[in-house]
PDB file of C-alpha atoms and ligand atoms in Angstrom:
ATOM      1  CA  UNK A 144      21.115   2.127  -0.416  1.00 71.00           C
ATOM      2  CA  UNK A 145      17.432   0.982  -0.332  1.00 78.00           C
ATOM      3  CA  UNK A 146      17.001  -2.224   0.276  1.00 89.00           C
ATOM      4  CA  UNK A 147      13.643  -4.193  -0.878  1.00 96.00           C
ATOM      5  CA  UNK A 148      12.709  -7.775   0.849  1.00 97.00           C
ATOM      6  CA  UNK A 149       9.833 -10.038   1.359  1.00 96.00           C
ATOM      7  CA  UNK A 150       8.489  -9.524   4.947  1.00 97.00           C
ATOM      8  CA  UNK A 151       8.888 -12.097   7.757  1.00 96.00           C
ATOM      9  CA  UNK A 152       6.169 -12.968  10.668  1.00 96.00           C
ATOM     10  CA  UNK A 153       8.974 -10.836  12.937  1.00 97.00           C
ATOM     11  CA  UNK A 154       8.507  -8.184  10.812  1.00 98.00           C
ATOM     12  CA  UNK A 155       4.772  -7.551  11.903  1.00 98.00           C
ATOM     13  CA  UNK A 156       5.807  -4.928  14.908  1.00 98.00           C
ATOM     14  CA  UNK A 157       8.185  -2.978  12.484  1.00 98.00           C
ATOM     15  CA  UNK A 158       5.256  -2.979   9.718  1.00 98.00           C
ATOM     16  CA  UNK A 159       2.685  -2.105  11.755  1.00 98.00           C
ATOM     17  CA  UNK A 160       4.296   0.732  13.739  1.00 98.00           C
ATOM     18  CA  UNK A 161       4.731   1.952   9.504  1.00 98.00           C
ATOM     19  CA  UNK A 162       1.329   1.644   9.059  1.00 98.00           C
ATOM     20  CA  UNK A 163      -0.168   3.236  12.510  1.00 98.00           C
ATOM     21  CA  UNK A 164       2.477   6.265  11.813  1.00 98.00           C
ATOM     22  CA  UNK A 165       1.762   6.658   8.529  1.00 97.00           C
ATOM     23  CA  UNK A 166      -2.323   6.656   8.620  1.00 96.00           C
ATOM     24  CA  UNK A 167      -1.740   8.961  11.255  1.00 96.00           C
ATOM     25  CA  UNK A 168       0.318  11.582   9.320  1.00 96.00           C
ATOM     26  CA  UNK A 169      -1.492  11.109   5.980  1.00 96.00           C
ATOM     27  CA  UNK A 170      -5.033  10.295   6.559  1.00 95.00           C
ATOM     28  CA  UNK A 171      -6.250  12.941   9.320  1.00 94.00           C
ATOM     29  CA  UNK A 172      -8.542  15.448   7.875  1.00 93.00           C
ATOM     30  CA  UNK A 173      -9.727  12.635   5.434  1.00 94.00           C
ATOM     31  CA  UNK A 174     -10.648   9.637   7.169  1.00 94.00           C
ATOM     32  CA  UNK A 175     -12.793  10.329  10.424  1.00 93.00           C
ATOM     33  CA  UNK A 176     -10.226  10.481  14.001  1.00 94.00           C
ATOM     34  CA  UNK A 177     -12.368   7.764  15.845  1.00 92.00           C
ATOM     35  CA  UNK A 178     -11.322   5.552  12.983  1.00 91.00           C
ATOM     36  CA  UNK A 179      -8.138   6.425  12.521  1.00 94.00           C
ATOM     37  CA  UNK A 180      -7.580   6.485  16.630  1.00 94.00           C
ATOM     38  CA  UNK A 181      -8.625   2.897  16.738  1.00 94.00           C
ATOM     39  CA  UNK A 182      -5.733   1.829  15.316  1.00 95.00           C
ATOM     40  CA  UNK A 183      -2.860   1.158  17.535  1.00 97.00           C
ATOM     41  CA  UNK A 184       0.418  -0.724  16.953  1.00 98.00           C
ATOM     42  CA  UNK A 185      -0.537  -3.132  19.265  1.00 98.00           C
ATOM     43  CA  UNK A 186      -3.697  -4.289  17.689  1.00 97.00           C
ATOM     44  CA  UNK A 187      -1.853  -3.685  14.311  1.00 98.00           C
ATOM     45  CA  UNK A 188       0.884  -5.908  14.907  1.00 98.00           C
ATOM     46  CA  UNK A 189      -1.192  -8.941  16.431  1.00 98.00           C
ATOM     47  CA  UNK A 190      -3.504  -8.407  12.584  1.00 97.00           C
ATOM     48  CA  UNK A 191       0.034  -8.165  10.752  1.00 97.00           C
ATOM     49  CA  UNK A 192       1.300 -11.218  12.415  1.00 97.00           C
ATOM     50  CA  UNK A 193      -1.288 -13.403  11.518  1.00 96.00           C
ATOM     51  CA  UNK A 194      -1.365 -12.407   7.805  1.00 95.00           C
ATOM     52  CA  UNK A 195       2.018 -12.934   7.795  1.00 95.00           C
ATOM     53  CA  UNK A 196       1.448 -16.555   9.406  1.00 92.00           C
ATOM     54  CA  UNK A 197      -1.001 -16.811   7.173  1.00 84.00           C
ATOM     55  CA  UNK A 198       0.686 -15.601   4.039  1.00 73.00           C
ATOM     56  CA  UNK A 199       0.861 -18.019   0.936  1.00 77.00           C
ATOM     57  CA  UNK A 200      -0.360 -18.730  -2.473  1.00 85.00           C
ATOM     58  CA  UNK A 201      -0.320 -15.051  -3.926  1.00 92.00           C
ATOM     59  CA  UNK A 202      -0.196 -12.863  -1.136  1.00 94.00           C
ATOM     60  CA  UNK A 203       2.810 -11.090  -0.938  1.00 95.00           C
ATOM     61  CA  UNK A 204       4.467  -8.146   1.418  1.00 97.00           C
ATOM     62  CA  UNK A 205       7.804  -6.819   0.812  1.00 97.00           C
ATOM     63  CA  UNK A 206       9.395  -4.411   3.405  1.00 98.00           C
ATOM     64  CA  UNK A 207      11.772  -0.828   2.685  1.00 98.00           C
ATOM     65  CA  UNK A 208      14.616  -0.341   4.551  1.00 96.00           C
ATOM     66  CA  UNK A 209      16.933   2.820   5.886  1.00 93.00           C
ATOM     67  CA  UNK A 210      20.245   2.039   5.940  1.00 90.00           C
ATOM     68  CA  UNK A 211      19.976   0.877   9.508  1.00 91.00           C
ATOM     69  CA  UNK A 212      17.952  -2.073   8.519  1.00 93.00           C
ATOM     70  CA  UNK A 213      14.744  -0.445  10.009  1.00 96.00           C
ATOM     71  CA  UNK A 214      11.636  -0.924   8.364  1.00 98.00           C
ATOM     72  CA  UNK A 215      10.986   2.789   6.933  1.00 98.00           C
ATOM     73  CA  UNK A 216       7.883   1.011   4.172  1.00 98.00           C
ATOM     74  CA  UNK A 217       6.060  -1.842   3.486  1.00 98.00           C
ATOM     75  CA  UNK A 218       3.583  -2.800   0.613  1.00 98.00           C
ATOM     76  CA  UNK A 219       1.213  -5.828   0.192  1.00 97.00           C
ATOM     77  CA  UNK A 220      -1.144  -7.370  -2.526  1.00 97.00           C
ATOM     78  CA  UNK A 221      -2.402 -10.335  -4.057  1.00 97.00           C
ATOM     79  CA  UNK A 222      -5.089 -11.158  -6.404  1.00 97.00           C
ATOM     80  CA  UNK A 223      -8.141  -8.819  -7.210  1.00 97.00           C
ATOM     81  CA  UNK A 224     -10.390  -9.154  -4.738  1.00 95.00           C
ATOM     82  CA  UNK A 225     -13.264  -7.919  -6.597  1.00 93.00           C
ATOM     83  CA  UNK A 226     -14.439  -9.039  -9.991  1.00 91.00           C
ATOM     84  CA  UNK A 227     -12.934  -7.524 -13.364  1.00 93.00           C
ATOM     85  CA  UNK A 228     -11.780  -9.295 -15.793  1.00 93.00           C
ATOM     86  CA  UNK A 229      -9.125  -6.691 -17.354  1.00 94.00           C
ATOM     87  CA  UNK A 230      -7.280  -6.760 -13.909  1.00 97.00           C
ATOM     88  CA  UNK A 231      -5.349 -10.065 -11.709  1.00 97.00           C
ATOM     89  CA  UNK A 232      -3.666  -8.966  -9.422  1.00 98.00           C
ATOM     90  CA  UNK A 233      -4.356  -6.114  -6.633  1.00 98.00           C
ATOM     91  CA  UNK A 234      -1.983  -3.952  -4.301  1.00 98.00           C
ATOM     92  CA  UNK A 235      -3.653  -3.510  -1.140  1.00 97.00           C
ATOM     93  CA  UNK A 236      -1.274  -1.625   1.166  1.00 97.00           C
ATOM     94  CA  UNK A 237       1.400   0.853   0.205  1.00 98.00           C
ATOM     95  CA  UNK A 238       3.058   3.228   3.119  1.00 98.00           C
ATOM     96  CA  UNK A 239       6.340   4.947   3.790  1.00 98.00           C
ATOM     97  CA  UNK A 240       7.105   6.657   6.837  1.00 98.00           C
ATOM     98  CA  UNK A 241       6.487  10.562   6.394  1.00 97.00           C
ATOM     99  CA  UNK A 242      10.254  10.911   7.051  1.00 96.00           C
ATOM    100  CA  UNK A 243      11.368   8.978   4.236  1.00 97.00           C
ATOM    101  CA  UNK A 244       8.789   9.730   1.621  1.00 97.00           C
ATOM    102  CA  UNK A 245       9.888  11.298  -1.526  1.00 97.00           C
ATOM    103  CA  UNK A 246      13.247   8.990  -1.856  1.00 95.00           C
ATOM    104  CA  UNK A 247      11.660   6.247  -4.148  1.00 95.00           C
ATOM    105  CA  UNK A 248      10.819   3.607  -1.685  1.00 96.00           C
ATOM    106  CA  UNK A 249       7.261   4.203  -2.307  1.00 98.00           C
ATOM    107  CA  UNK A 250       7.862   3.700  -6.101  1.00 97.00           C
ATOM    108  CA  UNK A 251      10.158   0.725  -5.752  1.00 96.00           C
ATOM    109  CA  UNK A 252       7.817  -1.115  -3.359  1.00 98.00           C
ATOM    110  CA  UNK A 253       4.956  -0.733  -5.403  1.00 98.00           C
ATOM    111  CA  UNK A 254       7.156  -1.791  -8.432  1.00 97.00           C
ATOM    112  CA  UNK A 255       8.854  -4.885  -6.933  1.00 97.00           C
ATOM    113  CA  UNK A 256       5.150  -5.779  -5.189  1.00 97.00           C
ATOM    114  CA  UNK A 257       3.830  -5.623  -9.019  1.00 97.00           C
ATOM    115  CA  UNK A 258       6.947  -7.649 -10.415  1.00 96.00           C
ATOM    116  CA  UNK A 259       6.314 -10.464  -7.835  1.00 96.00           C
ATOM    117  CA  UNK A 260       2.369 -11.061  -8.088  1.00 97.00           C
ATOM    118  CA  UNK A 261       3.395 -10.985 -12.529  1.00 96.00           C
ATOM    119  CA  UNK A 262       5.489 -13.830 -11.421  1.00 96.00           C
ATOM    120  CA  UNK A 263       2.995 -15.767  -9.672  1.00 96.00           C
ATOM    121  CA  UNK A 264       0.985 -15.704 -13.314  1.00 96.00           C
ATOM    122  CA  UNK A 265      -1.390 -12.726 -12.154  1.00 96.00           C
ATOM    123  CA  UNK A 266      -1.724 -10.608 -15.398  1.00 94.00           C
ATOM    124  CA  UNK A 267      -2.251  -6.506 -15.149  1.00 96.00           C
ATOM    125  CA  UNK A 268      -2.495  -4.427 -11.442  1.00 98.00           C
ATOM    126  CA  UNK A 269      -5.386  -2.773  -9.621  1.00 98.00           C
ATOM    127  CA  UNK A 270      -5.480  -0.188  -6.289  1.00 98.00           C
ATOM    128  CA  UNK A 271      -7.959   1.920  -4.831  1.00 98.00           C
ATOM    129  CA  UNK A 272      -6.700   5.032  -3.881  1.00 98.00           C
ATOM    130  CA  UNK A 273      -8.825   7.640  -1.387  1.00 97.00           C
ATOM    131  CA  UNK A 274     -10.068  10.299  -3.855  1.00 97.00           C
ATOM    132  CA  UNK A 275      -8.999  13.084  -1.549  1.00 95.00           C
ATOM    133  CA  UNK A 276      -5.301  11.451  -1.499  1.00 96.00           C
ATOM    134  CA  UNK A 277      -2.179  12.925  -2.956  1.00 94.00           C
ATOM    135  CA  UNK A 278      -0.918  10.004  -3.472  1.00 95.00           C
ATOM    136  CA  UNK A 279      -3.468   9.553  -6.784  1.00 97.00           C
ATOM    137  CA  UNK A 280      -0.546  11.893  -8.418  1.00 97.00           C
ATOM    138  CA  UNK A 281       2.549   9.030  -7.404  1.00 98.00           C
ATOM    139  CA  UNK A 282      -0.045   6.053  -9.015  1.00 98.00           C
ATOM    140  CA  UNK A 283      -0.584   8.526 -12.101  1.00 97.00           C
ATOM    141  CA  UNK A 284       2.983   8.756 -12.669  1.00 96.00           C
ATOM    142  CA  UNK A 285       3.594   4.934 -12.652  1.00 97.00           C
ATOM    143  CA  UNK A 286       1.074   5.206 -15.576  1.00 96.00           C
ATOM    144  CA  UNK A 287      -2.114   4.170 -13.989  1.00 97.00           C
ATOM    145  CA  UNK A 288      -5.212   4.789 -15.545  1.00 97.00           C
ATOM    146  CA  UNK A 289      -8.427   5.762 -13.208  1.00 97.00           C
ATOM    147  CA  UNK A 290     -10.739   3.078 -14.296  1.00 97.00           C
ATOM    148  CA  UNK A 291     -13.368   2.865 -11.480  1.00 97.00           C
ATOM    149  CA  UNK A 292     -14.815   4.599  -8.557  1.00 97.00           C
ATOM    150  CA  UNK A 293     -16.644   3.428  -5.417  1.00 97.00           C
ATOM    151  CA  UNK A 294     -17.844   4.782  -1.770  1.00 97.00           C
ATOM    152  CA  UNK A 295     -16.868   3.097   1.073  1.00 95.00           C
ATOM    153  CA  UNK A 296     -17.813   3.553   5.290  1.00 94.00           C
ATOM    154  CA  UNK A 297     -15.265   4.568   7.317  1.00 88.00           C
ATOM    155  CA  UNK A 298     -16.684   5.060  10.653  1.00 86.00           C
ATOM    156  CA  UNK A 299     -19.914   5.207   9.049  1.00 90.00           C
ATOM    157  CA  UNK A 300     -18.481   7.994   7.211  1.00 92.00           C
ATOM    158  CA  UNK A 301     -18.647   7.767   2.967  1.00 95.00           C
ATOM    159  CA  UNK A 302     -15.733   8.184   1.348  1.00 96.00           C
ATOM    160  CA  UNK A 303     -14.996   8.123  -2.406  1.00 97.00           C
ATOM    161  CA  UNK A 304     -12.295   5.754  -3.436  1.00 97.00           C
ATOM    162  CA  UNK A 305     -10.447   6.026  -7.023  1.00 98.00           C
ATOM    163  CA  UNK A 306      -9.456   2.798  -8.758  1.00 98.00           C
ATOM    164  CA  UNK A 307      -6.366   2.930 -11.026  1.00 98.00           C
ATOM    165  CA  UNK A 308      -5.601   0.098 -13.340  1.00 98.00           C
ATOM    166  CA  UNK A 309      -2.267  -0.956 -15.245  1.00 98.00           C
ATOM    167  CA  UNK A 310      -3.492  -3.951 -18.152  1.00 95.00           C
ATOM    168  CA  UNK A 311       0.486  -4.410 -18.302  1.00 94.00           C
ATOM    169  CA  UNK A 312       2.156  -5.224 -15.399  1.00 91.00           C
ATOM    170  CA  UNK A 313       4.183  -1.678 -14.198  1.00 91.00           C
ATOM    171  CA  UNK A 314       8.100  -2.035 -14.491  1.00 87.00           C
ATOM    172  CA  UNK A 315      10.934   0.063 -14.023  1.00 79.00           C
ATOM    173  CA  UNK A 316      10.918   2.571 -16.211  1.00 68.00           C
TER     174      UNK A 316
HETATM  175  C1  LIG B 687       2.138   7.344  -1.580  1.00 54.69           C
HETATM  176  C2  LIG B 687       3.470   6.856  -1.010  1.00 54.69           C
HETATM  177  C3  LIG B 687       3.438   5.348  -0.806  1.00 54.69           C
HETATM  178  C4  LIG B 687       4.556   7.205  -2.059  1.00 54.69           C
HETATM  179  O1  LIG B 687       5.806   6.761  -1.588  1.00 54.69           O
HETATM  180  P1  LIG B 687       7.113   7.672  -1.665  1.00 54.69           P
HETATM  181  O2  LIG B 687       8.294   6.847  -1.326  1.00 54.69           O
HETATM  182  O3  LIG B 687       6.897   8.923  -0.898  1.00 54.69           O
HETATM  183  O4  LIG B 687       7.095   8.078  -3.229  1.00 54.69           O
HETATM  184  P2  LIG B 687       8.274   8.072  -4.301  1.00 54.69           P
HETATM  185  O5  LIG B 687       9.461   8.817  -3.780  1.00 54.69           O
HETATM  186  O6  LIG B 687       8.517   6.695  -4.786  1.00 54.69           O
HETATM  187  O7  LIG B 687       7.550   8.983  -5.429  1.00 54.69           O
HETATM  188  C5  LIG B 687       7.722   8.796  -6.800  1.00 54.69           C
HETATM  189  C6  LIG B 687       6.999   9.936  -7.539  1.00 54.69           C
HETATM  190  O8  LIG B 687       5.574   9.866  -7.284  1.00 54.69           O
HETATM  191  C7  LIG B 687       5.032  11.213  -7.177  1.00 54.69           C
HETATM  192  N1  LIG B 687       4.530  11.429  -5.806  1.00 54.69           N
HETATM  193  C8  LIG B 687       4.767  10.675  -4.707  1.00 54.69           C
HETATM  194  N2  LIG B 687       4.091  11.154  -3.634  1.00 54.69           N
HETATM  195  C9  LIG B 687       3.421  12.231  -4.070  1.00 54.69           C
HETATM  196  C10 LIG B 687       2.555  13.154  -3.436  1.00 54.69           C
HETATM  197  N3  LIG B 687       2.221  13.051  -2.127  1.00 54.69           N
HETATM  198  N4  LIG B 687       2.028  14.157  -4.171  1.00 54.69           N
HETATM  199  C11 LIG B 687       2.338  14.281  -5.495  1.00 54.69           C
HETATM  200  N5  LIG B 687       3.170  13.427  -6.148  1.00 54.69           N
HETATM  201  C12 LIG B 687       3.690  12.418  -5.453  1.00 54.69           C
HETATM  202  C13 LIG B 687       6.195  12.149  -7.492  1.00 54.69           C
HETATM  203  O9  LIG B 687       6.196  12.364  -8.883  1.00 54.69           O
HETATM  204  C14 LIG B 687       7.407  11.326  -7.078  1.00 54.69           C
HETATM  205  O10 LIG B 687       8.592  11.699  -7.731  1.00 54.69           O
HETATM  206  P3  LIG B 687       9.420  12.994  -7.212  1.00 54.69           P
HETATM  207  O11 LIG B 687       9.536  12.894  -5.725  1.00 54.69           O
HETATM  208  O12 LIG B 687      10.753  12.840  -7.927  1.00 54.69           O
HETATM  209  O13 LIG B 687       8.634  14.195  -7.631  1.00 54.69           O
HETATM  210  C15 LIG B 687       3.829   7.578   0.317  1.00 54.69           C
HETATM  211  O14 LIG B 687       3.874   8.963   0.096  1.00 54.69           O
HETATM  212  C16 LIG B 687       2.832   7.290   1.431  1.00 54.69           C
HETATM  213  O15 LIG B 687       2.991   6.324   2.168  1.00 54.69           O
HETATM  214  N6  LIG B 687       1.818   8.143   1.585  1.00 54.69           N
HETATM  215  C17 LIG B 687       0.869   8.063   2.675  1.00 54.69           C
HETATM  216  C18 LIG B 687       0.018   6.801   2.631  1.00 54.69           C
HETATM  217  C19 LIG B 687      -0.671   6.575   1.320  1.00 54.69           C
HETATM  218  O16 LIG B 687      -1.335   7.487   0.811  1.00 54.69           O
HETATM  219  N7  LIG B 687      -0.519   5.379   0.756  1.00 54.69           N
HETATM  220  C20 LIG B 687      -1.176   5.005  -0.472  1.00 54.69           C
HETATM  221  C21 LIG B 687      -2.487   4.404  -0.133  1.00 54.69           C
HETATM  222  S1  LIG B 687      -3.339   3.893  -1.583  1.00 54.69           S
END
């Protein structure tokens, strides 16, 4: 049974030892080490806490859980943070522990994440996804359409980031 909740400020250890595990397994080779060592669950949790603190209006983060009420994936998102005016609302996280990938957290996350910012009045859905990610084929098969493109530094490296857009808000299929 997967459970699905909105994240509390005690949940910013649990979601950031997700996140430092997860950029870990899924973004070496693409994103430069130095970067990608910089990130520890320390410094992680003390940045998760305070959005957490901080949370309100819009922003939202919802948590995954295994069956032992450990945090196994976590999503977050609020509204677009750039301009376009097709698109209200943004996800800006999505990650699932490599050990639980590929058992539909990822897909109910991003689908409860995209249910909760409709309900807060935010009309259609926006992410950026790395090009070189696999993960382009799980926001593909939600339906999303790759609508914009942009380079970003990571470590002063360029990388080339895919945007994919839904104008309807994404349900379960
Ligand atoms: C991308 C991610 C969030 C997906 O979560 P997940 O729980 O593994 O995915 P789901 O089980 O919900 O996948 C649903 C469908 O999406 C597609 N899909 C998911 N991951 C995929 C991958 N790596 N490659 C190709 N297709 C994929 C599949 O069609 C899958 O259905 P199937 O398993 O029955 O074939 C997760 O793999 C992850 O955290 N990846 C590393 C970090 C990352 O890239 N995050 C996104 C940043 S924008």
């Amino acid at each position: 049974m997967l459970t699905v909740r909105s994240a509390e400020i005690d949940d910013a250890p649990g979601i950031a030892k997700v996140h430092v595990e997860t950029w870990r397994t899924a973004y070496t080779g693409i994103i430069p080490q130095d970067y990608i060592d910089s990130m520890t669950v320390e410094n992680r949790t003390l940045v998760w806490a305070r959005l957490l603190q901080r949370s309100g209006g819009a922003f939202t983060t919802l948590v995954s859980e295994d069956h032992d009420q450990r945090i196994v994936g976590f999503v977050s998102g609020g509204p677009l943070r750039h301009k376009d005016p097709r698109y209200q609302a943004e996800v800006s996280s999505l990650y699932v522990q490599r050990s639980h990938q590929r058992n539909k957290h990822g897909q109910r996350l991003f689908l409860a994440a995209a249910n909760r910012l409709a309900g807060f009045g935010l009309r259609g859905l926006f992410v950026w996804v790395l090009t070189d990610n696999p993960a382009r084929r799980f926001y593909e098969e939600l339906g999303g359409e790759q609508i914009a493109e942009t380079t970003r530094l990571f470590a002063g490296k360029p990388l080339t980031e895919v945007g994919y857009g839904w104008k309807d808000t994404p349900r379960y299929g």
